[in-house]
Coordinates of N, CA and C in Angstrom, one line a residue:
X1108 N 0.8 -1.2 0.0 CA 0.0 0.0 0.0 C 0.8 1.3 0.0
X1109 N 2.3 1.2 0.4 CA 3.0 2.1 0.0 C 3.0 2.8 1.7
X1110 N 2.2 2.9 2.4 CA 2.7 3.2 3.8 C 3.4 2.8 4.3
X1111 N 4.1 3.6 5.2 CA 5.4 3.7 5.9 C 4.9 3.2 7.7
X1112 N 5.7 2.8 8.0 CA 5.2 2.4 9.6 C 4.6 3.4 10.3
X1113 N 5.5 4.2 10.3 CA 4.7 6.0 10.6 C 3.7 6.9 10.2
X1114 N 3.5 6.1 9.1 CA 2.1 6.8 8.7 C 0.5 6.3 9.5
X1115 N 0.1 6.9 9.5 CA -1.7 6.0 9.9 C -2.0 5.8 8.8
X1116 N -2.8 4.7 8.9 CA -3.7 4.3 7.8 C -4.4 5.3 7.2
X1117 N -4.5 5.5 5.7 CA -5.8 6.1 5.2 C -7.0 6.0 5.9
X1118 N -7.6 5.2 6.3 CA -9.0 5.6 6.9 C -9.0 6.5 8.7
X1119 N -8.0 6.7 8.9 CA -7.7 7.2 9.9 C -7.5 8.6 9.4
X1120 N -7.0 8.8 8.6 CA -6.4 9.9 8.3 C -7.6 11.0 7.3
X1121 N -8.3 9.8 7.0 CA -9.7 10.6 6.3 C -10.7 11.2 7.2
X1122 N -10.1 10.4 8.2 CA -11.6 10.7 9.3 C -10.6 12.1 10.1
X1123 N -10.0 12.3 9.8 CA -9.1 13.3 10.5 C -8.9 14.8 9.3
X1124 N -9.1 14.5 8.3 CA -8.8 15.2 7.9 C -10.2 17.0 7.9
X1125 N -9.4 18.1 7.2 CA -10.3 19.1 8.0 C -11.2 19.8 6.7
X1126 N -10.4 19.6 5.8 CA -11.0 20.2 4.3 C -10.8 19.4 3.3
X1127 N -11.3 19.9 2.1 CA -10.7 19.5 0.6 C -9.7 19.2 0.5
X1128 N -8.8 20.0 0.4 CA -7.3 20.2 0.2 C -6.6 18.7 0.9
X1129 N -6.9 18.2 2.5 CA -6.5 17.4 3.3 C -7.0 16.2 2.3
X1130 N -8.3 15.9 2.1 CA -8.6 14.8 1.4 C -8.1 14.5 0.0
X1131 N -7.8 16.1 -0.7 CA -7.3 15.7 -2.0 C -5.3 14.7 -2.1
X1132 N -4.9 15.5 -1.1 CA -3.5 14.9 -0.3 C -3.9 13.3 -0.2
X1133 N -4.9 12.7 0.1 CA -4.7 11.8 0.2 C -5.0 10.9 -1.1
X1134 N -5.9 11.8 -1.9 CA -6.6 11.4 -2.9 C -5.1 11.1 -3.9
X1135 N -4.2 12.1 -3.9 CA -3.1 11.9 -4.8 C -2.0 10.8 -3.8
X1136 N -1.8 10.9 -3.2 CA -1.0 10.0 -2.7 C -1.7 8.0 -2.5
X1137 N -3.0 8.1 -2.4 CA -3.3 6.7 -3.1 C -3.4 6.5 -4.3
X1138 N -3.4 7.4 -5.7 CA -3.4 7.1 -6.6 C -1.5 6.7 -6.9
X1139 N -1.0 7.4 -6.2 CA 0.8 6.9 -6.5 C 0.7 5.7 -6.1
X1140 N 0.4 5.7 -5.1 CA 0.9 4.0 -4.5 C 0.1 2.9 -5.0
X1141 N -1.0 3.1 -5.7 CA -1.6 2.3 -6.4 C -1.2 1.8 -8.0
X1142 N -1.1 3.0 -8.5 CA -1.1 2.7 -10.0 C 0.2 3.4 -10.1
X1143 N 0.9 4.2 -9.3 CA 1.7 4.6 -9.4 C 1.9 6.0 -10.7
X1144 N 0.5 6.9 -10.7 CA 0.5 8.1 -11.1 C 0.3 9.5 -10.1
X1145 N 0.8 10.5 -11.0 CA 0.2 11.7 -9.8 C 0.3 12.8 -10.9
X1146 N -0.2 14.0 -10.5 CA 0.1 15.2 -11.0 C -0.8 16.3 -10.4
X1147 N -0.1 17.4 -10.5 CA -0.1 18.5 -9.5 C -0.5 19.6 -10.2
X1148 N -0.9 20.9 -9.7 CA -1.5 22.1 -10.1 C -2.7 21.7 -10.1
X1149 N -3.5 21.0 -9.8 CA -5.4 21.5 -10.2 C -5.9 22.4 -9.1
X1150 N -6.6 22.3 -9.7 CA -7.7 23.6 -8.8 C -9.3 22.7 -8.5
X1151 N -9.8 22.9 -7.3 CA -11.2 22.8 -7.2 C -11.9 23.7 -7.4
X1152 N -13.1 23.5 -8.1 CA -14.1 24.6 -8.7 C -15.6 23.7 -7.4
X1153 N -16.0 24.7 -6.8 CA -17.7 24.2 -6.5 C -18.5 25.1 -7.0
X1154 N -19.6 24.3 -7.6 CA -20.6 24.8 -8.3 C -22.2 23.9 -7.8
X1155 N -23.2 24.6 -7.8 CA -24.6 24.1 -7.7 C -25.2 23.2 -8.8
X1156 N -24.8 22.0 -9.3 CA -24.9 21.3 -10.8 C -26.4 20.7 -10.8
X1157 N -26.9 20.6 -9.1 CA -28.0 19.8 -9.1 C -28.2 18.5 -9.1
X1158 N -29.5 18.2 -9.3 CA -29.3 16.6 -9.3 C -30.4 16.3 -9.2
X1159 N -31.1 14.9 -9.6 CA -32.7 14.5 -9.6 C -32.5 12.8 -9.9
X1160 N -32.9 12.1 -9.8 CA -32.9 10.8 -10.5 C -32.8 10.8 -11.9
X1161 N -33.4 12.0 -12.1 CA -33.2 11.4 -13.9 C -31.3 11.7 -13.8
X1162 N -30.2 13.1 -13.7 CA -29.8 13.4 -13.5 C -28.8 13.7 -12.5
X1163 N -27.7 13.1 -12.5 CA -26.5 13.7 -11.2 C -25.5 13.7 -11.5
X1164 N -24.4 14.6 -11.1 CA -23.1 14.5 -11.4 C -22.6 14.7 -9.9
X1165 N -21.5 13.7 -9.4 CA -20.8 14.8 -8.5 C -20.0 15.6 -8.7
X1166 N -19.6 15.6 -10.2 CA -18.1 16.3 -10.4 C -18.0 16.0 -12.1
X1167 N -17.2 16.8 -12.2 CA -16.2 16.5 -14.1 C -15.2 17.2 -13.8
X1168 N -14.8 16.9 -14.9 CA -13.3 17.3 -15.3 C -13.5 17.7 -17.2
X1169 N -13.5 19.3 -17.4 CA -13.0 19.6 -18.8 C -11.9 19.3 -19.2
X1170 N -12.0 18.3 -19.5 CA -10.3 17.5 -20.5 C -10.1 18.8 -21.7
X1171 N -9.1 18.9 -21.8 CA -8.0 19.2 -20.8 C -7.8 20.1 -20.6
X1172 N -8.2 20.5 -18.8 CA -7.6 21.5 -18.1 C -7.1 21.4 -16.9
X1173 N -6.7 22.7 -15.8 CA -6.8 21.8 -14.8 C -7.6 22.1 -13.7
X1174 N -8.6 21.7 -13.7 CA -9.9 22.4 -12.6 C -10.7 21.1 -12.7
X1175 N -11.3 20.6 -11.3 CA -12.3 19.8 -11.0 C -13.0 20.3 -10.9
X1176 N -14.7 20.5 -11.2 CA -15.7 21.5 -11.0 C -16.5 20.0 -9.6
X1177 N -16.3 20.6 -8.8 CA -17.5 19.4 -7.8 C -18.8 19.8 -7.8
X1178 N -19.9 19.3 -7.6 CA -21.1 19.5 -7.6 C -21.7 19.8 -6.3
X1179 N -21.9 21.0 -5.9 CA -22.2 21.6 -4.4 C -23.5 21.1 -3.8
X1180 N -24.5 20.6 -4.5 CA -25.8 20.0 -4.5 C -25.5 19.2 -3.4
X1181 N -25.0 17.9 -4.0 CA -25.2 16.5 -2.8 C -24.2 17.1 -1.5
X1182 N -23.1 17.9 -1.6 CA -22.1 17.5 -0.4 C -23.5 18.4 0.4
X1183 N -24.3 19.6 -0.1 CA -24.9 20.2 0.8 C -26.4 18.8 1.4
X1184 N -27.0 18.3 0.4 CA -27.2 17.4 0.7 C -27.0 16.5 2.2
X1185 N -25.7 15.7 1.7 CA -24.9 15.0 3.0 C -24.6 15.5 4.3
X1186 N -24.5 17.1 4.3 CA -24.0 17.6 5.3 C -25.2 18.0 6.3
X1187 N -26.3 17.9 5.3 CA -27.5 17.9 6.0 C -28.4 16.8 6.7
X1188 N -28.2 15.9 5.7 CA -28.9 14.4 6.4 C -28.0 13.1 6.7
X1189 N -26.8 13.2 5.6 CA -25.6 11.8 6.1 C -24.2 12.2 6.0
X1190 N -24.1 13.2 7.6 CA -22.8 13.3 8.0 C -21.5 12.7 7.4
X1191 N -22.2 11.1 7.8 CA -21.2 10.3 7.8 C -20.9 9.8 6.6
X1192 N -21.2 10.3 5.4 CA -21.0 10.2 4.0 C -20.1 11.5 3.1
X1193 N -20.1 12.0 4.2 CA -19.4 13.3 3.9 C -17.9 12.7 3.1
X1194 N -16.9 12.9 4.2 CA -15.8 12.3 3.9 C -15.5 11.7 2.8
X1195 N -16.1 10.4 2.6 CA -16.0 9.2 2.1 C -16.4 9.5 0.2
X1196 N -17.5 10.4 0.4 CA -18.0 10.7 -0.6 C -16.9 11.2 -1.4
X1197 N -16.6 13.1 -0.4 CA -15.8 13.7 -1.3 C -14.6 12.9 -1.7
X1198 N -13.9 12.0 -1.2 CA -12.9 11.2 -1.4 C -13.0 10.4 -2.8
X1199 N -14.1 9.7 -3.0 CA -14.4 8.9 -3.7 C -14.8 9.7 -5.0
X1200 N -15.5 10.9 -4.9 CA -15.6 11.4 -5.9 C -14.3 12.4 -6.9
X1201 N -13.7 13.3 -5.4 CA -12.8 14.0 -6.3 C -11.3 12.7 -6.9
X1202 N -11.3 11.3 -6.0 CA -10.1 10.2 -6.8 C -10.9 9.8 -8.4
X1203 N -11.8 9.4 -8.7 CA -12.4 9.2 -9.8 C -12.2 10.9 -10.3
X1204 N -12.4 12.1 -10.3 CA -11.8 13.0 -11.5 C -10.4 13.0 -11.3
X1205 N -9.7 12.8 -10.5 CA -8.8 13.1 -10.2 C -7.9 11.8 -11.5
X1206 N -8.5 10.5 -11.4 CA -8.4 9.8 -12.5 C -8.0 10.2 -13.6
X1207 N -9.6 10.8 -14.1 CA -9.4 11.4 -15.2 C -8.0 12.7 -15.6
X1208 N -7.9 13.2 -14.7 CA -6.8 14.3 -15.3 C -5.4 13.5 -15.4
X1209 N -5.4 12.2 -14.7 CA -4.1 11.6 -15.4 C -4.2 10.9 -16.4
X1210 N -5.3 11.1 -17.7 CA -5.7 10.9 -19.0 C -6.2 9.8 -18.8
X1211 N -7.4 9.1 -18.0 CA -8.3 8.0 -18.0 C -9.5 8.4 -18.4
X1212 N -10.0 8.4 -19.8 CA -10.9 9.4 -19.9 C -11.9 8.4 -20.1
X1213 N -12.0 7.6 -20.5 CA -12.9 6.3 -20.1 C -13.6 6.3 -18.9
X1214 N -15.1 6.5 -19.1 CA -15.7 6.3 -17.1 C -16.0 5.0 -16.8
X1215 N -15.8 4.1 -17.7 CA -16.2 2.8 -16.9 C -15.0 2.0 -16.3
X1216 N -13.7 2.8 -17.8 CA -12.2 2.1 -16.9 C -12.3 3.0 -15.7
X1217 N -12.4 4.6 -15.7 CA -12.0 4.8 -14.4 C -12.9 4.8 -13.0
X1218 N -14.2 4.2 -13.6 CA -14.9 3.6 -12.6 C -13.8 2.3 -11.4
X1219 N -13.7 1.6 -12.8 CA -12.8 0.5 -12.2 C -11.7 0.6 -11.3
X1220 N -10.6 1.7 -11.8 CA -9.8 1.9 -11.6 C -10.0 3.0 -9.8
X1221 N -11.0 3.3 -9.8 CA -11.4 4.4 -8.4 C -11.8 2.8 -7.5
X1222 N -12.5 1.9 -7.7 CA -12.8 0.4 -6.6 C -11.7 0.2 -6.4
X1223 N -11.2 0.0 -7.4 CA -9.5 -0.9 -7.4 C -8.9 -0.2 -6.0
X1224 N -8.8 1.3 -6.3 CA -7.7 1.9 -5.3 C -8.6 1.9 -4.2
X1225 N -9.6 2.3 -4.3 CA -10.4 2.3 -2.8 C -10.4 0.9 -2.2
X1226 N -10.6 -0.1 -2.5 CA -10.8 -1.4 -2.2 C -9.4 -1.5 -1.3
X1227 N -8.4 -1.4 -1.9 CA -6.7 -1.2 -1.8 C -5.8 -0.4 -0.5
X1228 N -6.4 0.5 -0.6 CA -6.1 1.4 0.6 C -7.2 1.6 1.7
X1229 N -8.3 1.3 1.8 CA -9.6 1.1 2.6 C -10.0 -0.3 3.1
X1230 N -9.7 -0.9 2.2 CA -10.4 -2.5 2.3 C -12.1 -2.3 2.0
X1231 N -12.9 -3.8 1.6 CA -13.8 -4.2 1.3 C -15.1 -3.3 1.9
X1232 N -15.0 -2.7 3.1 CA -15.7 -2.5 3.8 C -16.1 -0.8 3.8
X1233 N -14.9 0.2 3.6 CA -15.1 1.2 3.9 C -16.2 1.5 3.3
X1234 N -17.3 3.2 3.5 CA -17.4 3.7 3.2 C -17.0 4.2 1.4
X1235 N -16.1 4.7 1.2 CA -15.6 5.4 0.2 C -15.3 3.9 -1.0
X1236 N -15.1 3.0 -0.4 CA -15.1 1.6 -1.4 C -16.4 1.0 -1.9
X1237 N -17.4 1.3 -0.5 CA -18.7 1.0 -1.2 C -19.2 2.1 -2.2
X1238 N -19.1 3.1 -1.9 CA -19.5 4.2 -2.7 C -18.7 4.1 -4.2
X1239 N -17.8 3.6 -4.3 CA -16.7 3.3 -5.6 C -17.5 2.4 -6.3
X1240 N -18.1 1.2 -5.4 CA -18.7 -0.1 -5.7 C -20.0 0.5 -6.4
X1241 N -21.0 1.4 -5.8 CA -22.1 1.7 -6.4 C -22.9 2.5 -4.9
X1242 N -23.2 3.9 -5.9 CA -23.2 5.2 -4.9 C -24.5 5.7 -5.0
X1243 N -25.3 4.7 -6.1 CA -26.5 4.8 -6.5 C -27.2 4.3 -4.6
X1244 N -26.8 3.1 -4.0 CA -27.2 2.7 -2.9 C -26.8 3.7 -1.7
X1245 N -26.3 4.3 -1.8 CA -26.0 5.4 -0.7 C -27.0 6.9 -1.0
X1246 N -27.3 7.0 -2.4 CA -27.7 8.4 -2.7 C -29.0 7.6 -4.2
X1247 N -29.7 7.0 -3.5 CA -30.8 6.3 -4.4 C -31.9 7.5 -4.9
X1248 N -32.0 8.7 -4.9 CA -32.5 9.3 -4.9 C -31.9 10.1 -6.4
X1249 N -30.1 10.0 -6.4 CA -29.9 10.2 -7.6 C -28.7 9.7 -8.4
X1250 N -29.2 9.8 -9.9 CA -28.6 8.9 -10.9 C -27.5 9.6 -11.1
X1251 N -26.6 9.0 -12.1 CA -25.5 9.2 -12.8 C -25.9 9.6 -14.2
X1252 N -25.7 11.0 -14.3 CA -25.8 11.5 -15.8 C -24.7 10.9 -16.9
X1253 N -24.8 11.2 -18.4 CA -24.7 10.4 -19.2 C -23.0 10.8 -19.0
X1254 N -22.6 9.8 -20.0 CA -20.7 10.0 -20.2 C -20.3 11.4 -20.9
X1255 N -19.6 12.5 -20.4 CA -19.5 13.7 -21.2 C -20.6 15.0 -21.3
X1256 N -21.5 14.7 -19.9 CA -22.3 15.8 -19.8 C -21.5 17.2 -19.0
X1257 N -21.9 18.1 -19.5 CA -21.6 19.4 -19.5 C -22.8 20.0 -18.7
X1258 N -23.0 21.4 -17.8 CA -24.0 21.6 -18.3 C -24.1 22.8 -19.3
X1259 N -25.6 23.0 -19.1 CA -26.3 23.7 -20.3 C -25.8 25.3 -20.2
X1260 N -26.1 25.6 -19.0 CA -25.8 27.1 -18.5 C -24.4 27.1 -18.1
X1261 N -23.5 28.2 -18.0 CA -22.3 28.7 -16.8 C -22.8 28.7 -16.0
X1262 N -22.3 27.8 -14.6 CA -22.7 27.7 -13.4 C -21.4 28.6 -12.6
X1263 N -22.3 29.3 -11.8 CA -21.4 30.3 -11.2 C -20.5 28.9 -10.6
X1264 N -19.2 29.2 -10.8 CA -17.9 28.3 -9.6 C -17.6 28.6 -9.0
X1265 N -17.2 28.5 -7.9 CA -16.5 29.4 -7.0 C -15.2 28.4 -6.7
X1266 N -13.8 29.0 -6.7 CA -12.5 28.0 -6.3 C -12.5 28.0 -5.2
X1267 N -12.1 26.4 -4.6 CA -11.3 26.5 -3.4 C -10.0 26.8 -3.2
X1268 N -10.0 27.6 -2.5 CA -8.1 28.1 -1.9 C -7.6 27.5 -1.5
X1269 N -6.1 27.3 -2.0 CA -5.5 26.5 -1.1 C -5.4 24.8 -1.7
X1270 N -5.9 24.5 -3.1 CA -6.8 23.0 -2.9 C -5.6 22.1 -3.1
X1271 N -4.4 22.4 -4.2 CA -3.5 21.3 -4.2 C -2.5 21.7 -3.3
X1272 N -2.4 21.9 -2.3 CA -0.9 22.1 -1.3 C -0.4 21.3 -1.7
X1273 N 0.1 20.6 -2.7 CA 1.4 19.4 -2.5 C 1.9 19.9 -3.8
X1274 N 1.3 21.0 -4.4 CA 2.2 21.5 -5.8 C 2.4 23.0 -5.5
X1275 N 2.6 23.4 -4.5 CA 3.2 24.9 -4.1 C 4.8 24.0 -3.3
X1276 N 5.5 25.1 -4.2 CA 7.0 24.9 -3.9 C 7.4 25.8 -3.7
X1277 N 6.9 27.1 -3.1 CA 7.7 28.5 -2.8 C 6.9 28.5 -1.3
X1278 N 7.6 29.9 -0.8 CA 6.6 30.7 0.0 C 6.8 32.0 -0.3
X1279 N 5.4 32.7 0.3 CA 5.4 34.0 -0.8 C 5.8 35.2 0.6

């Protein structure tokens, strides 16, 4: 798994962690020790994308750039009725785009490839592995929009600050 004796385990360290930024650290650091990719500079974008059964996104990625747009809908969602989905979610969602920007543009490979690592660094059981497995049973209320949906309107974004700390190499 690529941890060091001194490290805690990933699921310790998710449940510890305080923001975006803390989870995205982990998000890149399991994809190295897994498949043994990374890359650095993105930006988080949150936006209101919505969501309905017919309809959901948690997130995309405009190939090629470097901004994750997250879908502000469900995390507000979660934070309201399943706390405990919180974490696990954002994890699970921003490693699947996070996928994608290391050119897996395929969603069913990088479906695969988001279990794979979750399964790997979490085990069978977690949270964020079942949600990898199928997120429909956690958030049955809504679907998975189609492969390459956009949406229709500019959704105001708003960045988060701060989001890749592991690709600032100065101080200002």
């Amino acid at each position: 798994m690529g941890e060091t004796f001194f490290e805690e385990p990933f699921a310790q360290r998710l449940g510890k962690s305080a923001d975006f930024a803390d989870i995205f650290e982990l998000v890149k650091q399991a994809a190295q020790d897994v498949i043994g990719k990374c890359r650095a500079g993105l930006m988080l974008g949150l936006a209101d994308l919505g969501g309905s059964r017919v309809q959901f996104l948690g997130a995309y990625y405009p190939f090629p750039s470097n901004i994750i747009v997250m879908n502000s809908f469900p995390i507000k969602r979660l934070m309201e009725k399943r706390k405990e989905l919180l974490k696990p979610y954002v994890f699970t969602v921003l490693l699947h785009e996070y996928i994608h920007t290391l050119g897996y543009l395929d969603e069913l490979e990088t479906r695969k490839i988001t279990f794979n690592i979750c399964s790997k660094i979490f085990g069978q059981r977690h949270l964020s592995t079942e949600l990898a497995r199928d997120i429909s049973k956690f958030l049955p209320e809504l679907s998975f929009a189609k492969v390459g949906w956009f949406p229709d309107t500019h959704p105001e974004i708003k960045l988060v600050e701060g989001f890749d700390k592991g690709s600032i190499t100065y101080v200002a």
